[in-house]
Amino acid sequence: MCLRTLRSLRHTLALRLTLWYGGIFAVSSTLAFALAFLLIAEVVREHTDEDLREDLQEYAAFMRLGGLDRVRTEMSVDAEGGEGHQVFFRLWRTDGRQLVATDLSAWAGLSEPKDLSARFADSDEPILETLALPWREHKVRVIHGPIAPGMVLQIGESLEDDEEFMAALFQGFLIVLAAIVAFGGPIGWFMARRALRGVQAITRTATEIAHGNLDRRVEVRAQGDELDALARTFNLMLDRIHALIIGMREMTDNLAHDLRSPLGRIRAAAEMILTDNGSKAEAEAMVATTAEECDRLLEMINTTLDIAEAESGAALLKLVEFDLVELVGDAVELFQPLAEDKQVTIAVDLPDACRIRGDRQRLQRVVANLLDNAVKYTPVGGRVTIELDDQGEWLKLSIQDTGVGISPAETARIFERFYRCDRSRSELGNGLGLSLALAFVRIHGGDIAVDSVPEQGSTFTILLPRPRPA
Ligand code: ADP
């Protein structure tokens, strides 16, 4: 069980983040400490060298002021007692003869300096070096330098204090580094888990949704961070999917409902023909009705597919440049006989021409659908007016009627698939005309607006973007 938990932990982002950040933090801390350590070691060494240089200058002054005796006295004072283990002095002549030296019993293995005359022939600059003596635990820093003509003083100082200081510092760094690694891991784990809590919430919600609970939403905290933005976008996406599913459900319900009656009629007609009771003429009339019903069904299915294709963005537009005025004129001509039958007047107010770039066939269906509705829902003696207004960036084609009108509540729904207002049920139709018109206008980058007053009439306005210069 424990092993399985560990194995599943291995795949968590939180653990990977913790390890990455922990690792990067530990490596960068080690590098920073190493750099600090080297810099401090350098400063400490500089400081020791400076001390030795100052000592050398002091002895040069003693020599000037009090000669060899003074130098001897000062040496024995400086190397007195315990100091004899920390520092030694040797005064040499440049020919290699030792003049004075402090007690060297604690400095076994110390060799004699060579070629003093050659080393200081051209320069009085002191020479510094570090020695490792066989019987001493700590290294020794030694300075050689002339303090009078022909005399070279050698001062050696144990680096015990410096080395102990650096060792203590190193130990301190190690402790801090160990603490960083020890506490950094759990703190990093805690932080990563905290930061990823929002992601877990989204995952939980997504899982619930996957199990069928479509109403679930992710809680959006008020922090305004990336996870909040993700949660908000996720919820928006869910709202959209939910709306689409409801839309699809409604559409399939409506489709099934609308298919049932014509299919029933077709079946009844077929049965009657089969019973063979009627005359040949009656049978032929029934076959013709059945064919008509089939055509209506096919048209309904094809229109539904056309709308779906346009709304999904899969429709391929056949863009051509044409005259919109001519297209509207053709449509008016087509509906004129129908309008005359109903004693509905069609009036047009169009410019001479209006070039537009679009899918001619689809826009033809848009205008035909709106004009068909206007004539269909306008009672005898009414009037339909078509106007085209060129507004620069937009073209406004409005189809106004003095028909039955649409109530505000129904206006909001008339573009839904299969929606038909109650009062229009007596007219032929399937409730798809406006959905198709809107879908086709929208793929052209346009829109349709409606303005209607019940019992007075409606105005449908198609807005189309102006053709851009080729
Ligand atoms: P259909 O006309 O086939 O019923 P549409 O999608 O073209 O379907 O129209 C949807 C509904 O909008 C119609 O059933 C009708 O109630 C209403 N409608 C559309 N155009 C008009 C109009 N010009 N005047 C009044 N009502 C209209």
Short mmCIF file of C-alpha atoms and ligand atoms in Angstrom, two decimals:
data_model
loop_
_atom_site.label_atom_id
_atom_site.label_comp_id
_atom_site.label_asym_id
_atom_site.label_seq_id
_atom_site.Cartn_x
_atom_site.Cartn_y
_atom_site.Cartn_z
CA MET A 1 0.00 0.00 0.00
CA CYS A 2 2.76 2.37 1.14
CA LEU A 3 4.87 1.38 -1.85
CA ARG A 4 1.94 2.03 -4.18
CA THR A 5 1.40 5.48 -2.67
CA LEU A 6 5.08 6.26 -3.17
CA ARG A 7 4.90 5.03 -6.74
CA SER A 8 1.86 7.18 -7.52
CA LEU A 9 3.57 10.15 -5.83
CA ARG A 10 6.44 9.75 -8.27
CA HIS A 11 4.12 10.85 -11.06
CA THR A 12 2.75 13.92 -9.29
CA LEU A 13 3.63 17.35 -10.56
CA ALA A 14 3.96 18.55 -6.96
CA LEU A 15 6.78 16.07 -6.27
CA ARG A 16 8.55 16.86 -9.51
CA LEU A 17 8.29 20.59 -8.83
CA THR A 18 9.58 20.08 -5.28
CA LEU A 19 12.54 18.04 -6.50
CA TRP A 20 13.39 20.50 -9.25
CA TYR A 21 13.12 23.58 -7.07
CA GLY A 22 14.81 21.83 -4.12
CA GLY A 23 17.67 20.70 -6.37
CA ILE A 24 18.11 24.08 -8.04
CA PHE A 25 17.95 25.84 -4.67
CA ALA A 26 20.50 23.49 -3.08
CA VAL A 27 22.94 23.79 -6.01
CA SER A 28 22.66 27.58 -6.16
CA SER A 29 23.05 27.87 -2.37
CA THR A 30 26.16 25.65 -2.51
CA LEU A 31 27.63 27.81 -5.29
CA ALA A 32 26.84 31.00 -3.37
CA PHE A 33 28.40 29.60 -0.19
CA ALA A 34 31.50 28.39 -2.08
CA LEU A 35 31.96 31.82 -3.61
CA ALA A 36 31.50 33.54 -0.26
CA PHE A 37 33.95 31.10 1.34
CA LEU A 38 36.65 31.76 -1.29
CA LEU A 39 36.19 35.54 -0.99
CA ILE A 40 36.44 35.44 2.81
CA ALA A 41 39.56 33.18 2.63
CA GLU A 42 41.15 35.70 0.28
CA VAL A 43 40.33 38.61 2.61
CA VAL A 44 41.75 36.73 5.64
CA ARG A 45 44.99 35.95 3.76
CA GLU A 46 45.34 39.57 2.62
CA HIS A 47 44.84 40.66 6.20
CA THR A 48 47.60 38.30 7.49
CA ASP A 49 50.00 39.44 4.74
CA GLU A 50 49.29 43.07 5.60
CA ASP A 51 50.11 42.36 9.25
CA LEU A 52 53.42 40.73 8.27
CA ARG A 53 54.32 43.67 6.01
CA GLU A 54 53.61 46.12 8.82
CA ASP A 55 55.77 44.01 11.22
CA LEU A 56 58.62 44.13 8.70
CA GLN A 57 58.37 47.92 8.46
CA GLU A 58 58.31 48.19 12.25
CA TYR A 59 61.53 46.16 12.52
CA ALA A 60 63.16 48.29 9.84
CA ALA A 61 62.34 51.30 12.04
CA PHE A 62 63.77 49.52 15.15
CA MET A 63 66.94 48.84 13.21
CA ARG A 64 67.23 52.46 12.16
CA LEU A 65 66.56 53.78 15.64
CA GLY A 66 68.29 51.23 17.91
CA GLY A 67 70.42 49.02 15.73
CA LEU A 68 70.79 45.26 16.10
CA ASP A 69 70.36 45.30 19.91
CA ARG A 70 66.97 46.93 19.67
CA VAL A 71 65.91 44.45 16.99
CA ARG A 72 67.06 41.53 19.16
CA THR A 73 65.14 42.86 22.19
CA GLU A 74 61.95 43.43 20.23
CA MET A 75 62.17 39.98 18.68
CA SER A 76 62.43 38.22 22.03
CA VAL A 77 59.55 40.33 23.40
CA ASP A 78 57.34 39.47 20.40
CA ALA A 79 58.17 35.74 20.50
CA GLU A 80 57.95 35.47 24.28
CA GLY A 81 55.98 32.66 26.06
CA GLY A 82 53.15 31.06 24.10
CA GLU A 83 53.80 33.45 21.22
CA GLY A 84 56.94 31.42 20.46
CA HIS A 85 54.63 28.76 19.05
CA GLN A 86 52.81 31.24 16.91
CA VAL A 87 55.63 33.39 15.53
CA PHE A 88 59.36 33.22 14.88
CA PHE A 89 61.97 35.74 13.72
CA ARG A 90 65.31 35.19 11.99
CA LEU A 91 67.66 37.94 10.91
CA TRP A 92 70.05 37.08 8.10
CA ARG A 93 72.86 38.75 6.37
CA THR A 94 72.47 38.63 2.63
CA ASP A 95 75.57 36.45 2.39
CA GLY A 96 73.54 33.71 4.15
CA ARG A 97 74.86 34.13 7.73
CA GLN A 98 72.20 34.10 10.46
CA LEU A 99 72.58 37.07 12.85
CA VAL A 100 69.75 36.67 15.35
CA ALA A 101 66.85 34.22 15.77
CA THR A 102 64.13 33.58 18.33
CA ASP A 103 63.56 30.15 19.89
CA LEU A 104 63.01 27.78 16.94
CA SER A 105 62.35 24.63 18.94
CA ALA A 106 58.67 24.66 17.88
CA TRP A 107 59.57 25.18 14.20
CA ALA A 108 61.41 21.96 13.36
CA GLY A 109 62.05 21.41 9.66
CA LEU A 110 62.51 25.08 8.89
CA SER A 111 65.08 25.40 6.10
CA GLU A 112 67.53 28.20 5.56
CA PRO A 113 66.62 30.78 2.97
CA LYS A 114 68.73 30.59 -0.18
CA ASP A 115 70.27 33.23 -2.42
CA LEU A 116 69.22 36.14 -0.26
CA SER A 117 71.64 38.56 -1.95
CA ALA A 118 70.34 37.59 -5.39
CA ARG A 119 66.69 37.73 -4.31
CA PHE A 120 66.95 41.27 -2.96
CA ALA A 121 69.65 42.58 -5.35
CA ASP A 122 67.27 44.62 -7.48
CA SER A 123 64.27 45.15 -5.26
CA ASP A 124 63.41 45.75 -1.61
CA GLU A 125 59.93 44.30 -2.15
CA PRO A 126 59.28 41.63 0.54
CA ILE A 127 58.64 38.04 -0.54
CA LEU A 128 55.74 36.09 0.97
CA GLU A 129 55.29 32.32 0.95
CA THR A 130 53.32 29.61 2.74
CA LEU A 131 55.18 26.69 4.25
CA ALA A 132 53.96 23.32 5.48
CA LEU A 133 56.30 22.16 8.24
CA PRO A 134 56.33 18.39 8.95
CA TRP A 135 55.69 18.62 12.70
CA ARG A 136 53.14 21.41 12.66
CA GLU A 137 49.42 20.85 12.20
CA HIS A 138 48.85 24.26 10.62
CA LYS A 139 50.61 25.98 7.77
CA VAL A 140 52.98 28.91 8.25
CA ARG A 141 52.99 32.20 6.38
CA VAL A 142 56.48 33.61 6.02
CA ILE A 143 57.71 37.03 4.91
CA HIS A 144 61.28 37.88 3.89
CA GLY A 145 62.34 41.46 3.49
CA PRO A 146 65.34 43.75 3.92
CA ILE A 147 65.24 45.94 7.05
CA ALA A 148 68.70 47.46 6.58
CA PRO A 149 71.37 47.30 3.86
CA GLY A 150 72.65 43.74 3.70
CA MET A 151 70.21 42.45 6.31
CA VAL A 152 67.07 40.43 5.63
CA LEU A 153 64.48 39.73 8.30
CA GLN A 154 62.35 36.61 8.11
CA ILE A 155 59.10 36.57 10.10
CA GLY A 156 56.98 33.43 10.21
CA GLU A 157 53.49 33.31 11.60
CA SER A 158 51.36 30.25 12.18
CA LEU A 159 48.08 30.28 10.20
CA GLU A 160 46.36 28.39 13.04
CA ASP A 161 43.87 31.21 13.84
CA ASP A 162 43.04 31.78 10.18
CA GLU A 163 42.59 28.09 9.47
CA GLU A 164 40.42 27.58 12.56
CA PHE A 165 38.29 30.56 11.58
CA MET A 166 37.85 29.23 8.05
CA ALA A 167 37.06 25.73 9.38
CA ALA A 168 34.38 27.19 11.71
CA LEU A 169 32.99 29.19 8.80
CA PHE A 170 32.94 26.10 6.57
CA GLN A 171 31.15 24.14 9.28
CA GLY A 172 28.59 26.96 9.63
CA PHE A 173 27.97 26.95 5.90
CA LEU A 174 27.52 23.17 5.93
CA ILE A 175 24.98 23.38 8.76
CA VAL A 176 23.00 26.10 6.96
CA LEU A 177 23.11 24.12 3.71
CA ALA A 178 21.94 20.96 5.45
CA ALA A 179 19.08 22.97 7.04
CA ILE A 180 18.13 24.37 3.64
CA VAL A 181 18.00 20.89 2.13
CA ALA A 182 16.22 19.40 5.19
CA PHE A 183 13.56 22.14 5.49
CA GLY A 184 13.50 23.21 1.84
CA GLY A 185 12.11 19.84 0.73
CA PRO A 186 9.02 19.79 2.99
CA ILE A 187 8.45 23.56 2.55
CA GLY A 188 8.75 23.19 -1.24
CA TRP A 189 6.37 20.20 -1.14
CA PHE A 190 3.87 22.21 0.92
CA MET A 191 4.11 25.23 -1.41
CA ALA A 192 3.79 23.11 -4.56
CA ARG A 193 0.75 21.30 -3.13
CA ARG A 194 -0.81 24.62 -2.15
CA ALA A 195 -0.18 26.13 -5.58
CA LEU A 196 -1.62 23.07 -7.32
CA ARG A 197 -4.72 22.86 -5.13
CA GLY A 198 -6.67 24.83 -7.77
CA VAL A 199 -5.62 22.36 -10.46
CA GLN A 200 -6.81 19.48 -8.26
CA ALA A 201 -10.18 21.21 -7.83
CA ILE A 202 -10.50 21.51 -11.61
CA THR A 203 -9.52 17.85 -12.06
CA ARG A 204 -12.12 16.80 -9.44
CA THR A 205 -14.84 18.82 -11.17
CA ALA A 206 -13.86 17.46 -14.58
CA THR A 207 -14.07 13.91 -13.17
CA GLU A 208 -17.54 14.56 -11.75
CA ILE A 209 -18.63 15.98 -15.11
CA ALA A 210 -17.19 12.95 -16.87
CA HIS A 211 -19.44 10.84 -14.62
CA GLY A 212 -22.48 12.73 -15.88
CA ASN A 213 -22.93 15.61 -13.42
CA LEU A 214 -23.04 18.38 -16.03
CA ASP A 215 -24.18 21.07 -13.59
CA ARG A 216 -20.92 21.05 -11.58
CA ARG A 217 -18.69 24.15 -11.79
CA VAL A 218 -15.21 24.92 -10.43
CA GLU A 219 -15.11 27.33 -7.51
CA VAL A 220 -13.43 30.61 -8.55
CA ARG A 221 -11.42 32.11 -5.68
CA ALA A 222 -10.99 35.85 -5.43
CA GLN A 223 -7.21 35.80 -5.89
CA GLY A 224 -7.25 36.70 -9.58
CA ASP A 225 -4.24 34.49 -10.34
CA GLU A 226 -3.62 32.13 -13.27
CA LEU A 227 -5.56 29.33 -11.62
CA ASP A 228 -8.57 31.62 -11.17
CA ALA A 229 -8.34 32.53 -14.85
CA LEU A 230 -8.15 28.81 -15.70
CA ALA A 231 -11.16 28.04 -13.46
CA ARG A 232 -13.16 30.89 -15.02
CA THR A 233 -12.31 29.76 -18.57
CA PHE A 234 -13.10 26.17 -17.61
CA ASN A 235 -16.53 27.21 -16.26
CA LEU A 236 -17.22 29.27 -19.39
CA MET A 237 -16.34 26.27 -21.51
CA LEU A 238 -18.69 24.10 -19.42
CA ASP A 239 -21.50 26.66 -19.81
CA ARG A 240 -20.98 26.61 -23.55
CA ILE A 241 -20.92 22.81 -23.73
CA HIS A 242 -24.03 22.68 -21.54
CA ALA A 243 -25.86 25.14 -23.79
CA LEU A 244 -24.80 23.17 -26.87
CA ILE A 245 -25.99 19.90 -25.38
CA ILE A 246 -29.35 21.42 -24.44
CA GLY A 247 -29.61 22.94 -27.92
CA MET A 248 -28.84 19.60 -29.52
CA ARG A 249 -31.33 17.81 -27.29
CA GLU A 250 -34.03 20.33 -28.18
CA MET A 251 -33.18 20.05 -31.84
CA THR A 252 -33.34 16.25 -31.91
CA ASP A 253 -36.62 16.38 -29.93
CA ASN A 254 -38.07 18.86 -32.41
CA LEU A 255 -36.75 16.95 -35.38
CA ALA A 256 -38.26 13.72 -34.09
CA HIS A 257 -41.55 15.51 -33.41
CA ASP A 258 -41.64 17.14 -36.83
CA LEU A 259 -40.76 13.92 -38.60
CA ARG A 260 -43.48 11.95 -36.88
CA SER A 261 -46.57 13.61 -38.47
CA PRO A 262 -45.41 13.50 -42.11
CA LEU A 263 -44.11 9.95 -41.66
CA GLY A 264 -47.49 8.99 -40.19
CA ARG A 265 -49.25 10.53 -43.16
CA ILE A 266 -46.94 8.76 -45.62
CA ARG A 267 -47.58 5.44 -43.86
CA ALA A 268 -51.36 5.98 -43.86
CA ALA A 269 -51.32 6.81 -47.57
CA ALA A 270 -49.22 3.73 -48.32
CA GLU A 271 -51.63 1.54 -46.36
CA MET A 272 -54.62 2.95 -48.21
CA ILE A 273 -53.00 2.31 -51.56
CA LEU A 274 -52.21 -1.25 -50.45
CA THR A 275 -55.81 -1.99 -49.38
CA ASP A 276 -56.67 -1.15 -52.99
CA ASN A 277 -60.18 0.12 -52.20
CA GLY A 278 -60.11 3.40 -54.11
CA SER A 279 -59.96 4.20 -57.81
CA LYS A 280 -56.72 4.47 -59.81
CA ALA A 281 -57.03 8.28 -59.81
CA GLU A 282 -57.30 8.31 -56.01
CA ALA A 283 -54.30 6.06 -55.69
CA GLU A 284 -52.29 8.32 -57.98
CA ALA A 285 -53.29 11.39 -55.96
CA MET A 286 -52.14 9.64 -52.80
CA VAL A 287 -48.81 8.70 -54.33
CA ALA A 288 -48.36 12.34 -55.38
CA THR A 289 -49.13 13.51 -51.79
CA THR A 290 -46.70 10.96 -50.44
CA ALA A 291 -44.02 12.21 -52.82
CA GLU A 292 -44.75 15.79 -51.67
CA GLU A 293 -44.45 14.78 -48.02
CA CYS A 294 -41.18 13.03 -48.79
CA ASP A 295 -39.90 16.21 -50.49
CA ARG A 296 -40.86 18.28 -47.43
CA LEU A 297 -39.07 15.85 -45.16
CA LEU A 298 -35.99 15.83 -47.35
CA GLU A 299 -36.00 19.62 -47.45
CA MET A 300 -36.26 19.78 -43.67
CA ILE A 301 -33.38 17.36 -43.20
CA ASN A 302 -31.24 19.14 -45.80
CA THR A 303 -31.94 22.54 -44.21
CA THR A 304 -31.01 21.17 -40.78
CA LEU A 305 -27.73 19.88 -42.23
CA ASP A 306 -27.06 23.23 -43.98
CA ILE A 307 -27.57 25.12 -40.69
CA ALA A 308 -25.33 22.69 -38.81
CA GLU A 309 -22.64 23.03 -41.48
CA ALA A 310 -22.77 26.84 -41.40
CA GLU A 311 -22.81 27.05 -37.58
CA SER A 312 -19.91 24.63 -37.19
CA GLY A 313 -17.81 26.71 -39.56
CA ALA A 314 -17.42 23.78 -41.96
CA ALA A 315 -19.35 25.45 -44.79
CA LEU A 316 -17.20 26.39 -47.76
CA LEU A 317 -18.32 29.78 -49.11
CA LYS A 318 -18.29 30.24 -52.88
CA LEU A 319 -17.33 33.91 -52.80
CA VAL A 320 -18.08 35.90 -55.93
CA GLU A 321 -18.70 39.56 -56.65
CA PHE A 322 -22.30 40.29 -57.67
CA ASP A 323 -25.02 42.92 -57.60
CA LEU A 324 -27.20 42.65 -54.48
CA VAL A 325 -29.89 44.83 -56.10
CA GLU A 326 -30.22 42.35 -58.91
CA LEU A 327 -30.46 39.45 -56.42
CA VAL A 328 -33.25 41.22 -54.48
CA GLY A 329 -35.04 42.07 -57.75
CA ASP A 330 -35.02 38.38 -58.76
CA ALA A 331 -36.42 37.36 -55.37
CA VAL A 332 -39.22 39.94 -55.61
CA GLU A 333 -40.10 38.66 -59.05
CA LEU A 334 -40.27 35.12 -57.68
CA PHE A 335 -42.64 36.03 -54.84
CA GLN A 336 -44.73 38.49 -56.80
CA PRO A 337 -47.38 35.90 -57.93
CA LEU A 338 -47.77 34.63 -54.35
CA ALA A 339 -48.13 38.20 -53.04
CA GLU A 340 -50.65 39.04 -55.74
CA ASP A 341 -52.72 36.01 -54.78
CA LYS A 342 -52.87 37.37 -51.23
CA GLN A 343 -53.32 40.92 -52.41
CA VAL A 344 -50.11 41.91 -50.67
CA THR A 345 -48.17 44.73 -52.27
CA ILE A 346 -44.39 44.41 -52.53
CA ALA A 347 -42.70 47.82 -52.70
CA VAL A 348 -38.97 48.23 -53.30
CA ASP A 349 -36.66 51.13 -52.61
CA LEU A 350 -33.30 50.08 -54.03
CA PRO A 351 -30.30 51.91 -55.49
CA ASP A 352 -29.33 51.30 -59.12
CA ALA A 353 -26.70 48.78 -58.14
CA CYS A 354 -24.81 47.56 -55.11
CA ARG A 355 -21.78 45.36 -55.64
CA ILE A 356 -21.07 42.86 -52.90
CA ARG A 357 -18.69 39.96 -52.44
CA GLY A 358 -20.34 36.87 -51.00
CA ASP A 359 -21.86 33.47 -51.58
CA ARG A 360 -24.61 34.35 -54.06
CA GLN A 361 -26.61 31.15 -53.63
CA ARG A 362 -26.64 31.29 -49.84
CA LEU A 363 -27.56 35.00 -49.76
CA GLN A 364 -30.32 34.24 -52.26
CA ARG A 365 -31.79 31.74 -49.78
CA VAL A 366 -31.52 34.33 -46.96
CA VAL A 367 -33.49 36.97 -48.92
CA ALA A 368 -36.01 34.36 -50.16
CA ASN A 369 -36.67 33.09 -46.62
CA LEU A 370 -37.25 36.59 -45.21
CA LEU A 371 -39.41 37.63 -48.15
CA ASP A 372 -41.38 34.36 -47.94
CA ASN A 373 -42.06 34.99 -44.21
CA ALA A 374 -43.04 38.61 -44.83
CA VAL A 375 -45.64 37.60 -47.47
CA LYS A 376 -46.72 34.53 -45.49
CA TYR A 377 -47.33 36.34 -42.20
CA THR A 378 -48.95 39.42 -43.74
CA PRO A 379 -52.74 39.27 -44.07
CA VAL A 380 -54.69 40.15 -47.20
CA GLY A 381 -54.31 43.76 -48.28
CA GLY A 382 -51.02 44.21 -46.45
CA ARG A 383 -47.72 45.64 -47.67
CA VAL A 384 -44.13 44.46 -47.78
CA THR A 385 -41.37 47.04 -48.30
CA ILE A 386 -37.78 46.24 -49.19
CA GLU A 387 -35.09 48.85 -48.73
CA LEU A 388 -31.37 48.73 -49.30
CA ASP A 389 -29.25 51.27 -47.49
CA ASP A 390 -25.54 51.53 -48.29
CA GLN A 391 -23.95 52.78 -45.05
CA GLY A 392 -20.33 52.70 -46.06
CA GLU A 393 -18.86 49.90 -43.97
CA TRP A 394 -22.19 48.07 -43.78
CA LEU A 395 -25.02 47.30 -46.16
CA LYS A 396 -28.47 47.32 -44.59
CA LEU A 397 -31.18 45.35 -46.36
CA SER A 398 -34.50 45.65 -44.54
CA ILE A 399 -37.70 43.74 -45.25
CA GLN A 400 -40.64 45.38 -43.57
CA ASP A 401 -44.20 44.04 -43.45
CA THR A 402 -47.55 45.09 -42.05
CA GLY A 403 -48.23 41.54 -40.85
CA VAL A 404 -49.18 39.78 -37.63
CA GLY A 405 -46.02 40.83 -35.82
CA ILE A 406 -44.16 38.97 -33.08
CA SER A 407 -44.41 39.46 -29.29
CA PRO A 408 -41.18 40.51 -27.48
CA ALA A 409 -40.95 37.15 -25.69
CA GLU A 410 -41.20 35.29 -28.99
CA THR A 411 -38.81 37.64 -30.77
CA ALA A 412 -36.04 36.27 -28.56
CA ARG A 413 -36.71 32.75 -29.81
CA ILE A 414 -37.61 32.99 -33.49
CA PHE A 415 -34.02 32.30 -34.62
CA GLU A 416 -33.96 28.99 -32.73
CA ARG A 417 -34.23 25.89 -34.83
CA PHE A 418 -37.82 24.60 -35.24
CA TYR A 419 -39.27 27.45 -33.21
CA ARG A 420 -42.64 28.68 -34.52
CA CYS A 421 -44.79 31.32 -32.87
CA ASP A 422 -48.17 30.05 -31.73
CA ARG A 423 -50.17 32.28 -34.05
CA SER A 424 -48.26 31.08 -37.16
CA ARG A 425 -48.95 27.40 -36.74
CA SER A 426 -51.78 27.63 -39.29
CA GLU A 427 -49.25 28.59 -41.98
CA LEU A 428 -47.01 26.09 -43.72
CA GLY A 429 -43.47 26.01 -42.38
CA ASN A 430 -40.99 24.09 -40.29
CA GLY A 431 -39.39 26.78 -38.12
CA LEU A 432 -36.00 26.49 -39.85
CA GLY A 433 -36.08 29.46 -42.25
CA LEU A 434 -34.81 32.12 -39.85
CA SER A 435 -32.16 29.83 -38.27
CA LEU A 436 -30.81 29.13 -41.75
CA ALA A 437 -30.89 32.84 -42.72
CA LEU A 438 -29.04 33.87 -39.55
CA ALA A 439 -26.43 31.11 -39.91
CA PHE A 440 -25.76 32.10 -43.55
CA VAL A 441 -25.53 35.83 -42.76
CA ARG A 442 -23.19 35.16 -39.83
CA ILE A 443 -20.73 33.20 -41.98
CA HIS A 444 -20.53 36.34 -44.10
CA GLY A 445 -19.56 38.31 -40.98
CA GLY A 446 -23.01 39.93 -40.75
CA ASP A 447 -26.09 39.73 -38.56
CA ILE A 448 -29.89 39.95 -38.66
CA ALA A 449 -31.86 42.31 -36.43
CA VAL A 450 -35.60 42.17 -35.85
CA ASP A 451 -37.99 44.84 -34.75
CA SER A 452 -41.65 43.86 -34.41
CA VAL A 453 -44.94 45.01 -32.92
CA PRO A 454 -47.77 42.46 -32.64
CA GLU A 455 -50.67 43.14 -35.01
CA GLN A 456 -48.72 45.95 -36.67
CA GLY A 457 -45.84 44.30 -38.44
CA SER A 458 -42.19 43.36 -38.39
CA THR A 459 -38.94 44.60 -39.85
CA PHE A 460 -36.10 42.17 -40.43
CA THR A 461 -32.79 43.91 -41.17
CA ILE A 462 -29.86 42.07 -42.71
CA LEU A 463 -26.52 43.68 -41.98
CA LEU A 464 -23.70 42.70 -44.29
CA PRO A 465 -20.13 43.96 -44.23
CA ARG A 466 -19.20 46.14 -47.19
CA PRO A 467 -17.02 44.46 -49.82
CA ARG A 468 -13.39 45.31 -49.38
CA PRO A 469 -11.38 46.38 -52.43
CA ALA A 470 -9.86 43.29 -54.02
P1 ADP B 1 -41.37 29.14 -40.45
O1 ADP B 1 -41.70 30.40 -41.16
O2 ADP B 1 -41.08 28.02 -41.35
O3 ADP B 1 -42.31 28.81 -39.39
P2 ADP B 1 -39.03 30.60 -39.65
O4 ADP B 1 -37.79 30.12 -38.99
O5 ADP B 1 -38.88 31.27 -40.95
O6 ADP B 1 -39.97 29.36 -39.71
O7 ADP B 1 -39.73 31.59 -38.65
C1 ADP B 1 -39.88 31.24 -37.31
C2 ADP B 1 -41.13 31.88 -36.74
O8 ADP B 1 -40.95 33.29 -36.65
C3 ADP B 1 -42.30 31.71 -37.61
O9 ADP B 1 -42.97 30.49 -37.34
C4 ADP B 1 -43.16 32.90 -37.25
O10 ADP B 1 -43.91 32.61 -36.12
C5 ADP B 1 -42.16 33.96 -36.90
N1 ADP B 1 -41.96 34.91 -38.01
C6 ADP B 1 -40.97 34.91 -38.90
N2 ADP B 1 -41.09 35.93 -39.76
C7 ADP B 1 -42.19 36.61 -39.39
C8 ADP B 1 -42.84 37.78 -39.87
N3 ADP B 1 -42.37 38.46 -40.90
N4 ADP B 1 -43.94 38.19 -39.23
C9 ADP B 1 -44.41 37.51 -38.18
N5 ADP B 1 -43.85 36.41 -37.66
C10 ADP B 1 -42.74 35.94 -38.27
#
